[in-house]
């Protein structure tokens, strides 16, 4: 029975009757659904436009090309989903009713044929379903995406991000608004760089829903522009009709500049949001950079794997007398120099001597003769992208820590070692660093361990990737 303000419907699934009432009549009901998936009325998203370069893309062009399919999974996967894990792997799918294309909504039933969850289906990915919701049936429509985006935004604001800073020294306009699965938006990362949003998509299953998501982002955050970044694994599918998208496309706004400026704890940084690594900057090390600033007063600092000089700049503001940025990439070192120039108005940054060295960090550290650094920072790229690389990565972390310790001054100093390899746990990583410390023969004490900041919060172990340990070494003469 349909009325002006509500829609009510019921259906019978085996011996159970499920009734559901939805407030607010959908824009239009496009077709009658099969009984297995009729918990959800298929609706078109409200018309709205987003801009991609010089062409307009209406939301319906993204959102109208998906169906609902019934999926049944293994008992083990069923238990995992009920406990909150958002991934269902291909070998856990027992049956699929329908063809199943990337972006279809997979309605997942338990062994008793009761609704259990709904998620994004991707027939090309080993993660066959990314769960959006588990529990009672819900409608996946514009209101659903709006609520998920707003919840993620509210979480950051409550944590002190996104609001007005008390003073310029505390201002931060670069951070993560949405962190994928941990914010209930699987496969999507959204980072803020001042008035630019960078949306990175990691799964083809999001493409049919991208228009609705972009509308939600614009409604909640009112950005000047939105830049699309694509994981390499989906670039080919995204380039095909009807999407015709490529990495670096500007989906909203007129600004075509590759770089933009943003602040982090008052420091000014440049991010290349069109072609830079990840979304343009490594925002996840914000709290560790602040800690390095506290340790740097009067120190001679070595920042290995420096990228664009984040740790280096914080050390300079913290009062370091000299900082060396070491990286294999010439472009990264040039970005570090630009970041220093952007902050020369800060007296301590202006007073700090900043040098750059373009070299392989492992090789340079092994051949380094001068062992007179008071603070050594080791923040290498991911060393274990899959389980098969884990053992090798652990050995590399141990060796790297040993090389870093050799560069510390005889009078003592602090080693800061980090890992961004999700396959390596916190204890596993720290154990390797501490074993290397013991092997050095020097007296030391562990100062602290840190993981990723609140805007990169992890709801599952696979999303908990960042580890950082601080170790203080005493003078070689101490016993």
Short mmCIF file of C-alpha atoms in Angstrom, two decimals:
data_model
loop_
_atom_site.label_atom_id
_atom_site.label_comp_id
_atom_site.label_asym_id
_atom_site.label_seq_id
_atom_site.Cartn_x
_atom_site.Cartn_y
_atom_site.Cartn_z
CA UNK A 1 0.00 0.00 0.00
CA UNK A 2 1.47 3.37 -1.03
CA UNK A 3 0.68 6.76 0.48
CA UNK A 4 2.05 10.23 -0.02
CA UNK A 5 4.64 10.09 2.78
CA UNK A 6 5.40 6.45 3.34
CA UNK A 7 5.82 3.12 1.65
CA UNK A 8 4.94 -0.11 3.34
CA UNK A 9 5.52 -3.54 1.99
CA UNK A 10 5.84 -7.09 3.18
CA UNK A 11 6.98 -10.36 1.79
CA UNK A 12 7.36 -13.93 2.86
CA UNK A 13 10.73 -15.64 2.88
CA UNK A 14 10.29 -19.38 3.43
CA UNK A 15 8.40 -19.65 6.75
CA UNK A 16 9.20 -16.14 7.94
CA UNK A 17 7.33 -12.92 7.19
CA UNK A 18 9.32 -9.74 7.30
CA UNK A 19 7.56 -6.40 7.26
CA UNK A 20 9.31 -3.12 6.78
CA UNK A 21 8.14 0.50 6.69
CA UNK A 22 10.22 3.25 5.14
CA UNK A 23 9.54 6.92 5.86
CA UNK A 24 9.87 9.28 2.90
CA UNK A 25 8.77 7.92 -0.43
CA UNK A 26 11.74 7.15 -2.74
CA UNK A 27 12.16 9.37 -5.78
CA UNK A 28 10.90 6.62 -8.06
CA UNK A 29 10.65 2.86 -7.89
CA UNK A 30 12.21 1.49 -11.03
CA UNK A 31 11.16 -2.14 -11.01
CA UNK A 32 9.66 -4.90 -8.92
CA UNK A 33 12.36 -6.86 -7.19
CA UNK A 34 12.82 -10.58 -6.82
CA UNK A 35 11.61 -11.88 -3.47
CA UNK A 36 15.12 -12.76 -2.29
CA UNK A 37 16.18 -9.13 -2.41
CA UNK A 38 12.88 -7.31 -1.99
CA UNK A 39 13.92 -6.14 1.45
CA UNK A 40 15.36 -3.26 -0.52
CA UNK A 41 13.37 -1.04 -2.87
CA UNK A 42 15.62 -0.12 -5.77
CA UNK A 43 15.54 3.65 -6.18
CA UNK A 44 17.30 6.11 -8.43
CA UNK A 45 19.48 8.59 -6.60
CA UNK A 46 18.21 12.19 -6.75
CA UNK A 47 19.51 14.04 -9.78
CA UNK A 48 22.56 16.19 -9.10
CA UNK A 49 25.62 17.02 -11.13
CA UNK A 50 29.32 16.70 -10.56
CA UNK A 51 31.99 17.99 -12.86
CA UNK A 52 34.72 15.85 -14.40
CA UNK A 53 37.15 18.02 -16.34
CA UNK A 54 35.02 19.65 -19.03
CA UNK A 55 32.05 17.33 -18.94
CA UNK A 56 29.14 16.93 -16.58
CA UNK A 57 28.27 13.59 -15.06
CA UNK A 58 24.87 13.22 -13.47
CA UNK A 59 24.56 10.93 -10.49
CA UNK A 60 22.15 8.61 -12.29
CA UNK A 61 24.83 7.76 -14.86
CA UNK A 62 26.83 6.24 -12.01
CA UNK A 63 24.08 4.88 -9.82
CA UNK A 64 21.60 3.31 -12.21
CA UNK A 65 23.89 0.49 -13.33
CA UNK A 66 23.67 -1.96 -10.47
CA UNK A 67 21.35 -4.69 -9.29
CA UNK A 68 20.71 -6.67 -6.14
CA UNK A 69 21.90 -10.24 -5.99
CA UNK A 70 21.39 -12.91 -3.35
CA UNK A 71 24.62 -14.32 -1.89
CA UNK A 72 25.21 -17.18 0.50
CA UNK A 73 28.53 -17.68 2.24
CA UNK A 74 30.40 -20.33 4.21
CA UNK A 75 29.70 -20.80 7.94
CA UNK A 76 33.14 -19.39 8.76
CA UNK A 77 32.48 -16.24 6.72
CA UNK A 78 29.04 -15.94 8.28
CA UNK A 79 30.57 -15.92 11.75
CA UNK A 80 33.18 -13.36 10.72
CA UNK A 81 30.59 -11.01 9.23
CA UNK A 82 28.38 -11.25 12.32
CA UNK A 83 31.41 -10.29 14.42
CA UNK A 84 31.87 -7.20 12.29
CA UNK A 85 34.49 -8.10 9.69
CA UNK A 86 33.68 -6.27 6.42
CA UNK A 87 35.34 -8.58 3.89
CA UNK A 88 34.04 -11.77 2.29
CA UNK A 89 36.64 -13.50 0.12
CA UNK A 90 35.82 -15.31 -3.10
CA UNK A 91 36.54 -18.75 -1.63
CA UNK A 92 33.93 -18.08 1.07
CA UNK A 93 31.08 -17.44 -1.39
CA UNK A 94 28.97 -20.56 -1.78
CA UNK A 95 26.33 -19.30 -4.21
CA UNK A 96 25.32 -16.19 -6.10
CA UNK A 97 21.85 -15.70 -7.58
CA UNK A 98 22.43 -13.70 -10.72
CA UNK A 99 25.35 -12.72 -12.90
CA UNK A 100 26.92 -10.36 -10.39
CA UNK A 101 28.84 -7.33 -11.63
CA UNK A 102 31.13 -4.90 -9.86
CA UNK A 103 28.97 -2.55 -7.81
CA UNK A 104 25.94 -4.78 -7.46
CA UNK A 105 24.48 -4.89 -3.97
CA UNK A 106 25.06 -8.34 -2.51
CA UNK A 107 22.25 -9.27 -0.13
CA UNK A 108 23.78 -11.90 2.14
CA UNK A 109 21.66 -14.57 3.79
CA UNK A 110 22.63 -16.83 6.66
CA UNK A 111 22.26 -20.61 6.75
CA UNK A 112 18.63 -20.23 7.84
CA UNK A 113 17.83 -18.04 4.82
CA UNK A 114 17.52 -14.94 6.98
CA UNK A 115 18.88 -11.57 5.97
CA UNK A 116 22.32 -11.07 7.50
CA UNK A 117 24.11 -8.24 5.67
CA UNK A 118 24.40 -6.21 2.50
CA UNK A 119 27.56 -5.16 0.72
CA UNK A 120 29.27 -4.19 -2.51
CA UNK A 121 29.90 -7.08 -4.90
CA UNK A 122 33.02 -7.24 -7.06
CA UNK A 123 33.38 -10.27 -9.32
CA UNK A 124 36.94 -9.26 -10.28
CA UNK A 125 38.37 -8.95 -6.76
CA UNK A 126 39.51 -11.65 -4.33
CA UNK A 127 37.52 -9.62 -1.79
CA UNK A 128 34.24 -10.60 -3.39
CA UNK A 129 31.96 -8.62 -1.06
CA UNK A 130 32.73 -5.53 1.01
CA UNK A 131 30.07 -5.36 3.70
CA UNK A 132 28.23 -2.07 4.10
CA UNK A 133 25.81 -3.09 6.83
CA UNK A 134 25.11 -6.11 9.04
CA UNK A 135 22.01 -6.63 11.16
CA UNK A 136 18.49 -5.46 10.37
CA UNK A 137 17.64 -4.60 6.75
CA UNK A 138 18.42 -1.07 5.61
CA UNK A 139 17.86 0.91 2.43
CA UNK A 140 21.04 1.66 0.46
CA UNK A 141 20.21 5.04 -1.02
CA UNK A 142 21.41 8.63 -0.91
CA UNK A 143 20.31 8.97 2.71
CA UNK A 144 22.47 5.96 3.62
CA UNK A 145 25.59 7.48 2.06
CA UNK A 146 24.81 10.88 3.60
CA UNK A 147 24.60 9.33 7.05
CA UNK A 148 27.86 7.40 6.68
CA UNK A 149 29.77 10.45 5.44
CA UNK A 150 28.32 12.68 8.17
CA UNK A 151 29.19 10.14 10.89
CA UNK A 152 32.82 10.09 9.72
CA UNK A 153 32.94 13.89 9.65
CA UNK A 154 31.40 14.18 13.13
CA UNK A 155 33.93 11.70 14.52
CA UNK A 156 36.85 13.86 13.33
CA UNK A 157 35.30 17.07 14.59
CA UNK A 158 34.71 15.51 18.01
CA UNK A 159 38.37 14.46 17.98
CA UNK A 160 39.53 18.03 17.40
CA UNK A 161 39.98 18.05 13.62
CA UNK A 162 38.09 20.19 11.17
CA UNK A 163 37.14 22.87 13.67
CA UNK A 164 38.66 26.30 14.23
CA UNK A 165 42.15 26.35 15.76
CA UNK A 166 42.90 28.54 18.76
CA UNK A 167 45.93 30.01 17.05
CA UNK A 168 47.93 29.68 13.84
CA UNK A 169 50.53 27.42 15.47
CA UNK A 170 47.85 24.80 16.09
CA UNK A 171 46.06 25.07 12.74
CA UNK A 172 45.63 21.79 10.83
CA UNK A 173 43.90 21.76 7.45
CA UNK A 174 45.31 18.48 6.20
CA UNK A 175 43.91 15.21 7.58
CA UNK A 176 41.70 12.23 6.72
CA UNK A 177 37.93 12.66 6.68
CA UNK A 178 37.09 9.07 5.67
CA UNK A 179 39.15 5.95 6.31
CA UNK A 180 37.49 3.20 4.30
CA UNK A 181 36.18 0.16 6.11
CA UNK A 182 36.80 1.73 9.52
CA UNK A 183 34.22 4.40 8.71
CA UNK A 184 31.75 2.03 7.10
CA UNK A 185 32.68 3.14 3.58
CA UNK A 186 34.77 0.21 2.29
CA UNK A 187 37.31 0.92 -0.40
CA UNK A 188 37.11 4.71 -0.06
CA UNK A 189 39.62 7.12 1.45
CA UNK A 190 38.95 10.86 1.53
CA UNK A 191 41.71 13.25 2.60
CA UNK A 192 41.44 16.97 3.12
CA UNK A 193 44.07 19.41 1.88
CA UNK A 194 42.72 22.82 2.85
CA UNK A 195 39.69 23.34 0.57
CA UNK A 196 40.53 20.37 -1.69
CA UNK A 197 39.22 16.86 -1.08
CA UNK A 198 41.08 13.90 -2.55
CA UNK A 199 38.92 10.79 -2.89
CA UNK A 200 40.93 7.63 -3.47
CA UNK A 201 38.96 4.60 -4.65
CA UNK A 202 40.36 1.11 -4.10
CA UNK A 203 37.56 -1.03 -5.53
CA UNK A 204 35.59 -1.08 -8.79
CA UNK A 205 32.48 -1.89 -6.78
CA UNK A 206 32.28 1.76 -5.69
CA UNK A 207 32.13 3.17 -9.22
CA UNK A 208 28.34 2.76 -9.69
CA UNK A 209 27.81 4.55 -6.36
CA UNK A 210 30.44 7.24 -6.85
CA UNK A 211 27.98 9.91 -7.89
CA UNK A 212 25.92 9.53 -4.72
CA UNK A 213 29.06 9.54 -2.58
CA UNK A 214 30.36 12.70 -4.22
CA UNK A 215 27.00 14.39 -3.65
CA UNK A 216 27.24 13.41 0.03
CA UNK A 217 30.78 14.81 0.29
CA UNK A 218 29.75 18.09 -1.29
CA UNK A 219 26.74 18.38 0.99
CA UNK A 220 28.68 17.63 4.20
CA UNK A 221 31.95 19.45 3.48
CA UNK A 222 31.36 22.01 0.68
CA UNK A 223 34.86 21.61 -0.83
CA UNK A 224 36.18 23.92 -3.54
CA UNK A 225 37.20 20.88 -5.55
CA UNK A 226 37.27 17.09 -5.42
CA UNK A 227 40.12 15.15 -7.00
CA UNK A 228 39.77 11.45 -7.87
CA UNK A 229 42.67 9.10 -7.26
CA UNK A 230 42.45 5.46 -8.31
CA UNK A 231 44.23 2.38 -7.05
CA UNK A 232 46.29 0.84 -9.85
CA UNK A 233 44.24 -2.34 -9.67
CA UNK A 234 41.07 -0.56 -10.85
CA UNK A 235 42.46 1.97 -13.33
CA UNK A 236 41.62 -0.24 -16.32
CA UNK A 237 38.00 -0.86 -15.31
CA UNK A 238 37.47 2.79 -14.37
CA UNK A 239 38.68 3.92 -17.80
CA UNK A 240 35.99 1.90 -19.57
CA UNK A 241 32.47 3.03 -20.41
CA UNK A 242 30.33 4.22 -18.80
CA UNK A 243 32.78 5.66 -16.23
CA UNK A 244 35.67 6.82 -18.45
CA UNK A 245 37.60 7.98 -15.40
CA UNK A 246 41.33 8.20 -14.87
CA UNK A 247 43.62 8.80 -11.93
CA UNK A 248 43.85 12.52 -11.16
CA UNK A 249 40.52 13.54 -12.67
CA UNK A 250 38.93 16.62 -11.12
CA UNK A 251 35.34 15.68 -10.36
CA UNK A 252 34.25 19.00 -8.89
CA UNK A 253 35.65 22.52 -9.08
CA UNK A 254 37.60 24.54 -11.61
CA UNK A 255 41.07 24.51 -10.02
CA UNK A 256 43.39 22.50 -12.27
CA UNK A 257 46.58 23.02 -10.24
CA UNK A 258 48.47 19.85 -9.34
CA UNK A 259 49.61 21.13 -5.97
CA UNK A 260 47.89 22.81 -3.07
CA UNK A 261 49.04 24.14 0.29
CA UNK A 262 47.73 23.01 3.66
CA UNK A 263 48.69 23.35 7.31
CA UNK A 264 49.61 20.71 9.84
CA UNK A 265 49.99 21.95 13.41
CA UNK A 266 50.72 25.39 12.00
CA UNK A 267 53.41 24.30 9.52
CA UNK A 268 52.74 24.86 5.82
CA UNK A 269 53.16 21.92 3.44
CA UNK A 270 52.73 21.38 -0.28
CA UNK A 271 50.84 18.34 -1.58
CA UNK A 272 50.67 17.14 -5.17
CA UNK A 273 47.10 15.89 -5.15
CA UNK A 274 47.02 14.95 -8.85
CA UNK A 275 50.17 12.84 -9.24
CA UNK A 276 51.67 12.52 -5.74
CA UNK A 277 51.98 9.29 -3.79
CA UNK A 278 48.81 8.07 -2.07
CA UNK A 279 46.62 11.19 -2.00
CA UNK A 280 49.55 13.64 -2.07
CA UNK A 281 51.07 13.46 1.42
CA UNK A 282 51.55 10.97 4.27
CA UNK A 283 49.04 12.41 6.72
CA UNK A 284 49.18 9.40 9.03
CA UNK A 285 52.48 10.42 10.67
CA UNK A 286 51.16 13.70 12.05
CA UNK A 287 51.42 12.73 15.73
CA UNK A 288 54.84 11.12 15.34
CA UNK A 289 56.12 14.24 13.60
CA UNK A 290 54.93 16.28 16.58
CA UNK A 291 56.76 13.92 18.94
CA UNK A 292 59.97 14.28 16.89
CA UNK A 293 59.64 18.05 17.24
CA UNK A 294 59.70 17.65 21.03
CA UNK A 295 62.89 15.56 20.85
CA UNK A 296 64.82 17.74 18.41
CA UNK A 297 65.96 20.75 20.43
CA UNK A 298 69.68 21.32 19.84
CA UNK A 299 70.01 18.04 17.94
CA UNK A 300 71.71 17.04 14.74
CA UNK A 301 69.03 15.05 12.93
CA UNK A 302 69.06 12.44 10.17
CA UNK A 303 65.73 11.78 8.45
CA UNK A 304 66.08 8.67 6.28
CA UNK A 305 63.37 7.93 3.68
CA UNK A 306 62.45 11.58 4.15
CA UNK A 307 59.97 11.91 1.27
CA UNK A 308 58.94 15.61 1.25
CA UNK A 309 60.59 16.40 4.57
CA UNK A 310 57.75 16.18 7.07
CA UNK A 311 59.86 14.91 9.97
CA UNK A 312 62.71 17.21 8.91
CA UNK A 313 60.57 20.34 9.08
CA UNK A 314 59.11 19.45 12.46
CA UNK A 315 62.61 18.81 13.81
CA UNK A 316 63.71 22.22 12.53
CA UNK A 317 60.82 23.98 14.23
CA UNK A 318 61.62 22.04 17.38
CA UNK A 319 65.05 23.68 17.52
CA UNK A 320 67.33 21.20 15.75
CA UNK A 321 70.64 22.81 14.85
CA UNK A 322 70.98 20.77 11.62
CA UNK A 323 68.75 18.36 9.68
CA UNK A 324 69.66 16.01 6.83
CA UNK A 325 66.89 14.69 4.56
CA UNK A 326 67.89 11.43 2.86
CA UNK A 327 65.79 9.97 0.04
CA UNK A 328 66.24 8.18 -3.27
CA UNK A 329 63.78 10.48 -5.07
CA UNK A 330 65.06 13.78 -6.43
CA UNK A 331 61.47 15.05 -6.71
CA UNK A 332 60.81 14.23 -3.05
CA UNK A 333 63.92 16.12 -1.95
CA UNK A 334 62.93 19.11 -4.07
CA UNK A 335 59.53 19.07 -2.37
CA UNK A 336 61.32 19.02 1.01
CA UNK A 337 63.28 22.11 0.02
CA UNK A 338 60.07 23.87 -1.01
CA UNK A 339 58.43 22.98 2.28
CA UNK A 340 61.35 24.50 4.16
CA UNK A 341 61.06 27.66 2.08
CA UNK A 342 57.35 27.88 2.86
CA UNK A 343 58.20 28.01 6.57
CA UNK A 344 61.28 30.26 6.64
CA UNK A 345 59.20 32.84 8.50
CA UNK A 346 59.45 30.55 11.54
CA UNK A 347 62.64 31.65 13.39
CA UNK A 348 63.75 28.13 14.37
CA UNK A 349 63.23 26.83 10.82
CA UNK A 350 65.19 29.75 9.39
CA UNK A 351 68.03 29.10 11.84
CA UNK A 352 68.25 25.37 11.09
CA UNK A 353 70.76 24.10 8.54
CA UNK A 354 68.94 21.77 6.14
CA UNK A 355 70.83 19.47 3.76
CA UNK A 356 69.47 16.92 1.30
CA UNK A 357 71.11 13.71 0.11
CA UNK A 358 69.81 11.72 -2.86
CA UNK A 359 70.79 8.10 -2.26
CA UNK A 360 69.53 4.63 -1.46
CA UNK A 361 69.01 4.81 2.31
CA UNK A 362 70.17 1.25 3.02
CA UNK A 363 73.37 1.72 1.04
CA UNK A 364 74.11 5.19 2.39
CA UNK A 365 73.59 4.14 6.01
CA UNK A 366 75.83 1.10 5.53
CA UNK A 367 78.62 3.25 4.12
CA UNK A 368 78.22 6.25 6.42
CA UNK A 369 81.38 7.11 8.33
CA UNK A 370 80.17 9.94 10.55
CA UNK A 371 78.37 8.63 13.62
CA UNK A 372 77.40 11.89 15.23
CA UNK A 373 73.61 12.24 14.89
CA UNK A 374 71.57 12.89 18.02
CA UNK A 375 68.29 11.85 16.44
CA UNK A 376 67.83 9.31 13.62
CA UNK A 377 64.43 8.76 11.97
CA UNK A 378 63.74 5.65 9.87
CA UNK A 379 60.41 5.70 8.04
CA UNK A 380 60.75 3.35 5.04
CA UNK A 381 58.00 2.48 2.52
CA UNK A 382 55.98 -0.71 2.92
CA UNK A 383 58.26 -3.76 2.94
CA UNK A 384 55.64 -6.53 3.11
CA UNK A 385 52.83 -6.08 0.60
CA UNK A 386 51.78 -9.71 1.01
CA UNK A 387 52.26 -12.56 3.48
CA UNK A 388 55.04 -14.12 1.41
CA UNK A 389 57.21 -11.02 1.93
CA UNK A 390 56.77 -10.85 5.69
CA UNK A 391 59.83 -12.85 6.75
CA UNK A 392 62.09 -10.87 4.44
CA UNK A 393 60.58 -7.63 5.72
CA UNK A 394 61.28 -8.51 9.35
CA UNK A 395 64.92 -9.12 8.50
CA UNK A 396 65.08 -5.81 6.62
CA UNK A 397 63.64 -3.91 9.58
CA UNK A 398 66.23 -5.45 11.89
CA UNK A 399 69.07 -4.60 9.53
CA UNK A 400 67.80 -1.07 9.01
CA UNK A 401 67.54 -0.47 12.74
CA UNK A 402 71.13 -1.67 13.20
CA UNK A 403 72.35 0.69 10.49
CA UNK A 404 70.46 3.59 12.05
CA UNK A 405 71.96 2.91 15.46
CA UNK A 406 75.46 3.05 14.00
CA UNK A 407 74.79 6.66 13.00
CA UNK A 408 73.99 7.80 16.53
CA UNK A 409 76.63 9.85 18.34
CA UNK A 410 78.86 8.09 20.90
CA UNK A 411 77.38 10.40 23.54
CA UNK A 412 73.95 8.91 22.92
CA UNK A 413 70.81 9.74 21.01
CA UNK A 414 67.32 8.65 20.02
CA UNK A 415 66.28 6.25 17.25
CA UNK A 416 62.77 6.62 15.82
CA UNK A 417 61.81 3.59 13.69
CA UNK A 418 58.50 3.21 11.86
CA UNK A 419 56.75 0.61 9.73
CA UNK A 420 53.69 0.95 7.49
CA UNK A 421 53.44 -2.76 6.64
CA UNK A 422 50.03 -4.08 7.72
CA UNK A 423 51.31 -7.67 7.50
CA UNK A 424 53.79 -6.95 10.30
CA UNK A 425 52.30 -6.53 13.78
CA UNK A 426 53.35 -3.97 16.36
CA UNK A 427 55.08 -6.49 18.62
CA UNK A 428 56.77 -8.24 15.70
CA UNK A 429 58.18 -4.97 14.41
CA UNK A 430 59.27 -3.61 17.79
CA UNK A 431 60.89 -6.93 18.71
CA UNK A 432 63.14 -6.66 15.65
CA UNK A 433 64.20 -3.13 16.58
CA UNK A 434 64.85 -4.08 20.21
CA UNK A 435 66.83 -7.19 19.22
CA UNK A 436 69.01 -4.97 17.05
CA UNK A 437 69.42 -2.58 19.97
CA UNK A 438 70.59 -5.40 22.23
CA UNK A 439 73.02 -6.59 19.58
CA UNK A 440 74.54 -3.10 19.42
CA UNK A 441 76.05 -3.55 22.87
CA UNK A 442 74.86 -0.12 23.95
CA UNK A 443 72.69 0.63 26.95
CA UNK A 444 69.21 1.75 25.85
CA UNK A 445 65.67 2.32 27.04
CA UNK A 446 62.42 2.16 25.10
CA UNK A 447 60.68 5.52 25.34
CA UNK A 448 57.38 4.91 23.60
CA UNK A 449 55.33 3.13 20.95
CA UNK A 450 52.76 4.82 18.73
CA UNK A 451 50.23 3.73 16.14
CA UNK A 452 48.15 5.68 13.64
CA UNK A 453 46.18 8.80 14.66
CA UNK A 454 42.44 8.98 15.27
CA UNK A 455 41.57 10.12 11.76
CA UNK A 456 43.20 6.90 10.51
CA UNK A 457 41.48 4.72 13.14
CA UNK A 458 41.30 1.00 12.47
CA UNK A 459 38.22 -1.16 13.09
CA UNK A 460 39.88 -4.34 11.77
CA UNK A 461 43.41 -5.70 12.11
CA UNK A 462 44.04 -5.36 8.36
CA UNK A 463 43.58 -1.59 8.69
CA UNK A 464 46.03 -1.30 11.58
CA UNK A 465 49.27 -0.80 9.71
CA UNK A 466 51.33 2.02 11.26
CA UNK A 467 53.83 1.27 14.01
CA UNK A 468 56.49 3.53 15.50
CA UNK A 469 58.96 2.90 18.32
CA UNK A 470 61.22 5.39 20.13
CA UNK A 471 64.47 4.07 21.62
CA UNK A 472 66.95 6.18 23.58
CA UNK A 473 70.61 5.10 23.60
CA UNK A 474 73.00 6.09 26.33
CA UNK A 475 76.63 7.12 25.93
CA UNK A 476 78.94 4.35 24.80
CA UNK A 477 80.91 4.97 28.00
CA UNK A 478 77.91 4.19 30.24
CA UNK A 479 77.71 0.76 31.76
#
